[in-house]
mmCIF file of C-alpha atoms in Angstrom:
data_model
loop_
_atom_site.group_PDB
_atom_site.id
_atom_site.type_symbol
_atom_site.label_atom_id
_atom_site.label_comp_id
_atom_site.label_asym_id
_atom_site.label_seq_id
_atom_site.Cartn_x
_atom_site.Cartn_y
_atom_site.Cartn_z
ATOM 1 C CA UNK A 1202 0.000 0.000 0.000
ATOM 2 C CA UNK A 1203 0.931 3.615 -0.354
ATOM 3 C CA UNK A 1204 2.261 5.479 2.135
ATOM 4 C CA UNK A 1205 -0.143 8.948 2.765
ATOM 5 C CA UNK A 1206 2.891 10.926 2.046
ATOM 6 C CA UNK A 1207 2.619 9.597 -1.624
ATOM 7 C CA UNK A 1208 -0.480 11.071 -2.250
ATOM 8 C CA UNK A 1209 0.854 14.580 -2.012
ATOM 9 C CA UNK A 1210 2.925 13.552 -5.611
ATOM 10 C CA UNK A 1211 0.556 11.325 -7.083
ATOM 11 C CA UNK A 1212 -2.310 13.384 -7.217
ATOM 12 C CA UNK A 1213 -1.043 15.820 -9.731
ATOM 13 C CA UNK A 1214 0.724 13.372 -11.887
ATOM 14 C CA UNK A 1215 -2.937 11.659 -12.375
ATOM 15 C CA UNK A 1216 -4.509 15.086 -12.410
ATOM 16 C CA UNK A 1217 -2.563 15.470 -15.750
ATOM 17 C CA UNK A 1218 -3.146 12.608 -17.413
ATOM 18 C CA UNK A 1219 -6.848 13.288 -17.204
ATOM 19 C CA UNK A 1220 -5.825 16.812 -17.989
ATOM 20 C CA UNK A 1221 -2.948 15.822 -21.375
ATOM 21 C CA UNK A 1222 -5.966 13.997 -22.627
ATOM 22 C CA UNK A 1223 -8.744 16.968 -22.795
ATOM 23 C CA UNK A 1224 -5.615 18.991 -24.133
ATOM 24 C CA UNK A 1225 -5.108 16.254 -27.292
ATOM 25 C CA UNK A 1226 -8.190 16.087 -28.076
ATOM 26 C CA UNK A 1227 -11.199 18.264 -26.575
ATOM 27 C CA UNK A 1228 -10.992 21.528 -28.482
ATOM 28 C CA UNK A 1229 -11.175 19.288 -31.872
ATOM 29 C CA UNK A 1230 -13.932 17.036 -30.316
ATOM 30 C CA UNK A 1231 -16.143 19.945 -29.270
ATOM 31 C CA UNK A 1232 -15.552 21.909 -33.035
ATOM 32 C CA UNK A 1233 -16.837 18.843 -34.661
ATOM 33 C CA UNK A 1234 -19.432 18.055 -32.047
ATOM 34 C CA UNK A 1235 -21.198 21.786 -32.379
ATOM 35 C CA UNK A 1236 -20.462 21.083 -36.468
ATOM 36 C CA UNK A 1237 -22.523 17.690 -36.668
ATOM 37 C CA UNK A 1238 -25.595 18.669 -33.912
ATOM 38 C CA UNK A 1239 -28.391 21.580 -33.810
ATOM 39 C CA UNK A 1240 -28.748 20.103 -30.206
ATOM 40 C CA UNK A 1241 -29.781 23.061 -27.604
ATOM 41 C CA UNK A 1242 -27.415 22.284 -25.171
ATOM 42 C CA UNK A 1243 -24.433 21.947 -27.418
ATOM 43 C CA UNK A 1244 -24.659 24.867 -29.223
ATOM 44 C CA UNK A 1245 -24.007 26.953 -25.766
ATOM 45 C CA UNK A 1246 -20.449 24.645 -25.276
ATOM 46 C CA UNK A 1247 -17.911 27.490 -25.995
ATOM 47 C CA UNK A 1248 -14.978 27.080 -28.428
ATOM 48 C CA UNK A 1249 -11.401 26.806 -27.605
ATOM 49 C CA UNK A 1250 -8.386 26.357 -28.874
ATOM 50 C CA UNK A 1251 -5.805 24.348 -27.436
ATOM 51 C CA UNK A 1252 -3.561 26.851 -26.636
ATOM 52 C CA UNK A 1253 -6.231 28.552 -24.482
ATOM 53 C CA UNK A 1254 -7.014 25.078 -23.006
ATOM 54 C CA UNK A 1255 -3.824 24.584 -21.856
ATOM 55 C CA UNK A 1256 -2.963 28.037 -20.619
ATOM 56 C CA UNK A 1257 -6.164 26.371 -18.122
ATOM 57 C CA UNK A 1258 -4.433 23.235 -17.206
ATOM 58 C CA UNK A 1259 -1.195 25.270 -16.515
ATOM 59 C CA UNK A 1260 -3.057 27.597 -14.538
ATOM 60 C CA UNK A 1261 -5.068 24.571 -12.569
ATOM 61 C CA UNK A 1262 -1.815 22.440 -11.998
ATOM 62 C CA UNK A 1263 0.048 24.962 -10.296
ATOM 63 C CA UNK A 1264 -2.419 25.510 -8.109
ATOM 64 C CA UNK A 1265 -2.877 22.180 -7.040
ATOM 65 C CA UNK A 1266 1.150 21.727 -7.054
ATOM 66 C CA UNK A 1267 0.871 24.913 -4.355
ATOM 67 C CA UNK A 1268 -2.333 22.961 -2.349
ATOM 68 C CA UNK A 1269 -0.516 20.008 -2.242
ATOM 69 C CA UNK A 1270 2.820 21.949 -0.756
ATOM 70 C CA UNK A 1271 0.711 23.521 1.554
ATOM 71 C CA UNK A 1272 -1.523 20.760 2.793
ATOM 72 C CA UNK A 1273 2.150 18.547 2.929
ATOM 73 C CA UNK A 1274 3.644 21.196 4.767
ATOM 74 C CA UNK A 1275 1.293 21.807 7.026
ATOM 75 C CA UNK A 1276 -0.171 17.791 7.633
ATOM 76 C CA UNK A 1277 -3.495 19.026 6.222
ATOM 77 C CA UNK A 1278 -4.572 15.765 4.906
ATOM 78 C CA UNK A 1279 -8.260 16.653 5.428
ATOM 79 C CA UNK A 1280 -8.232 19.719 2.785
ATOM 80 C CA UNK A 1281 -6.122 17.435 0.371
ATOM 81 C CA UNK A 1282 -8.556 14.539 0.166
ATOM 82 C CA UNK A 1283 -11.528 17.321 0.067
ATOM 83 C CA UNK A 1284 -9.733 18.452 -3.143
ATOM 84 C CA UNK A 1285 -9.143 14.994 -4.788
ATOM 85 C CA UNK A 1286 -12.831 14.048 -3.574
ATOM 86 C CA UNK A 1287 -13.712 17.644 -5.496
ATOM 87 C CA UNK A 1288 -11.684 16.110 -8.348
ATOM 88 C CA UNK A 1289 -13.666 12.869 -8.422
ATOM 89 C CA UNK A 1290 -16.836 14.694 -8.714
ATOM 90 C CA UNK A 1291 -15.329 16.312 -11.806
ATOM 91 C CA UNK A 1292 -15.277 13.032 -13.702
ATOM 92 C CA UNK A 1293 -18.428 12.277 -12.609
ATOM 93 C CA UNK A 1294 -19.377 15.056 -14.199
ATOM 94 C CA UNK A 1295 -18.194 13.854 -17.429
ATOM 95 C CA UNK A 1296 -20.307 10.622 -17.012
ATOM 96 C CA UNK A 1297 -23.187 12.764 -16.828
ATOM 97 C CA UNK A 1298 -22.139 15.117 -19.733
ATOM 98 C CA UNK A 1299 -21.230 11.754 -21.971
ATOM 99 C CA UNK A 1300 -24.876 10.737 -21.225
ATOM 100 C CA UNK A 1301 -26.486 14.047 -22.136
ATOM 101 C CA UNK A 1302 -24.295 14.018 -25.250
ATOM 102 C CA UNK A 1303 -24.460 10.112 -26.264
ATOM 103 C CA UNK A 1304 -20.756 10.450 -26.853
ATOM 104 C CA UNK A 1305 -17.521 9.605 -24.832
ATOM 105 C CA UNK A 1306 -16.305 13.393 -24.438
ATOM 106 C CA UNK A 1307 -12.126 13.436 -23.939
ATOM 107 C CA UNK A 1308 -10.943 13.169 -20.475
ATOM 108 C CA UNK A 1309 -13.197 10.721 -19.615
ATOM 109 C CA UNK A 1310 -10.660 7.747 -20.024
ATOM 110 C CA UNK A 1311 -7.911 8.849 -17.990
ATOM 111 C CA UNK A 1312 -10.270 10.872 -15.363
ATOM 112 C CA UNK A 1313 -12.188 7.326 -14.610
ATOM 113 C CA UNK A 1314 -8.853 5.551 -14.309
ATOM 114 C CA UNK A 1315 -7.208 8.658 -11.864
ATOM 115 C CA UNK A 1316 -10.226 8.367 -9.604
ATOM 116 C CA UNK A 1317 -10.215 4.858 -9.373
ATOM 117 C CA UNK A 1318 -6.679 4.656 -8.188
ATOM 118 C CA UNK A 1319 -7.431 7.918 -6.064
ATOM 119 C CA UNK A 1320 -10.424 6.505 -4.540
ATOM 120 C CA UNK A 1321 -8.873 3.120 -4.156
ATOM 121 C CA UNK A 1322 -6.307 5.058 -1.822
ATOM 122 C CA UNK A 1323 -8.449 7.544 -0.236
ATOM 123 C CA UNK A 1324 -10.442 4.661 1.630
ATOM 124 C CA UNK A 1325 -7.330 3.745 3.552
ATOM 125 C CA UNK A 1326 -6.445 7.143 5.312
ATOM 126 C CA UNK A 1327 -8.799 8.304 8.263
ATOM 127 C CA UNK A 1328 -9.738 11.826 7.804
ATOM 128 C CA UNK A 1329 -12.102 13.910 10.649
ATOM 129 C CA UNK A 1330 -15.647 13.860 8.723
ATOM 130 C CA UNK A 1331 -17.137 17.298 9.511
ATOM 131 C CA UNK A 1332 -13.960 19.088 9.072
ATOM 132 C CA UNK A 1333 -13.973 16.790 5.241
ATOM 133 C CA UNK A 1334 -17.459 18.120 4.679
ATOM 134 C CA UNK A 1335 -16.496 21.332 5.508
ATOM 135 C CA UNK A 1336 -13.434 21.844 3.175
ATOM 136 C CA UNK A 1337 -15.627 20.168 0.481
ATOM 137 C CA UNK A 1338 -18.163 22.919 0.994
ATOM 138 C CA UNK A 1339 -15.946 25.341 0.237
ATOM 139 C CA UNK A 1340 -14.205 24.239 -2.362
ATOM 140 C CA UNK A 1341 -17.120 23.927 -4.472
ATOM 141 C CA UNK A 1342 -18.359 27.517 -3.244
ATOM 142 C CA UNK A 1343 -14.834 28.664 -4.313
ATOM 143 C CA UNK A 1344 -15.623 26.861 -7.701
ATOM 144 C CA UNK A 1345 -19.368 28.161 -7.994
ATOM 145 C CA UNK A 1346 -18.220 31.915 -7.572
ATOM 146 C CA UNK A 1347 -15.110 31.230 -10.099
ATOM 147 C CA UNK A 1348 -17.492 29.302 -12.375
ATOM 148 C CA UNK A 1349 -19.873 32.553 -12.242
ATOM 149 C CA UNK A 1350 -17.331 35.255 -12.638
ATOM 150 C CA UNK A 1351 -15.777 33.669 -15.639
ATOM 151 C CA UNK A 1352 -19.117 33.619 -17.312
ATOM 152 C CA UNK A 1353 -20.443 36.825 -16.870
ATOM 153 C CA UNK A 1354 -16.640 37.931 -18.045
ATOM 154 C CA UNK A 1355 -16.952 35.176 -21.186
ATOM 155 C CA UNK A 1356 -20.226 36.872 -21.647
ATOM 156 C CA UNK A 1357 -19.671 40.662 -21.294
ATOM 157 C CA UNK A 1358 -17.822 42.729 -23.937
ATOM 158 C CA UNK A 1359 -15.663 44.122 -22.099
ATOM 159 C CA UNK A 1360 -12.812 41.601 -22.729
#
């Protein structure tokens, strides 16, 4: 078994695989998907290049290269699993959106096989409950008010 220590570095090195694999091939995937369908819901997907997709993924690995520091350094395993849990419900997410699609969107590969081995882990540390919960909660608050802003920025003309 891994020691909890491990996690710190493993975490990020599965975050990118999921994250190489939406680089390769998700701006292409979602050009051709909004090119084949008149669906509703796919015609609001915006368009990106890979260039701006990965300025993302840079942008969302160093951050979770300076959690990780920061929960090692300070033996905040609680916050670290609240962000990998966070991370699982991310591919879930992708389940759902390959349902509402009827297609296998990219990153959904390599995001079921990182949260396998994550979860697989996870089960064996011991973590205080409420305080999980509680970092949870805010993460996804911290994600819902990010989420927002970058919308109504996408969606203004300001930029």
């Amino acid at each position: 078994m891994i020691d909890e220590s491990s996690l710190y570095w493993l975490f990020p090195i599965l975050f990118m695989t999921h994250e190489i694999e939406e680089i390769i091939f998700l701006p292409r995937f979602v050009e051709r998907l909004k090119w084949n369908n008149s669906n509703k819901v796919i015609e609001k997907i915006p368009s990106i290049s890979s260039f701006q997709f990965t300025i993302i993924v840079i942008e969302q690995l160093i951050l979770i290269i300076l959690l990780s520091f920061y929960c090692y350094m300070n033996n905040n395993i609680s916050l670290y699993i609240a962000l990998i849990i966070v991370y699982i419900v991310h591919i879930l997410i992708h389940y759902i959106q390959s349902i509402v699609i009827k297609k296998i969107i990219p990153g959904f590969y390599m995001g079921t096989l990182s949260s396998i081995v994550l979860a697989y882990l996870l089960i064996t540390i011991e973590v205080d409950l409420k305080e999980l919960v509680g970092y949870i909660l805010i993460i996804l608050l911290i994600i819902l008010i990010c989420t927002t802003v970058y919308a109504t920025v996408r969606n203004s003309k300001v930029f």
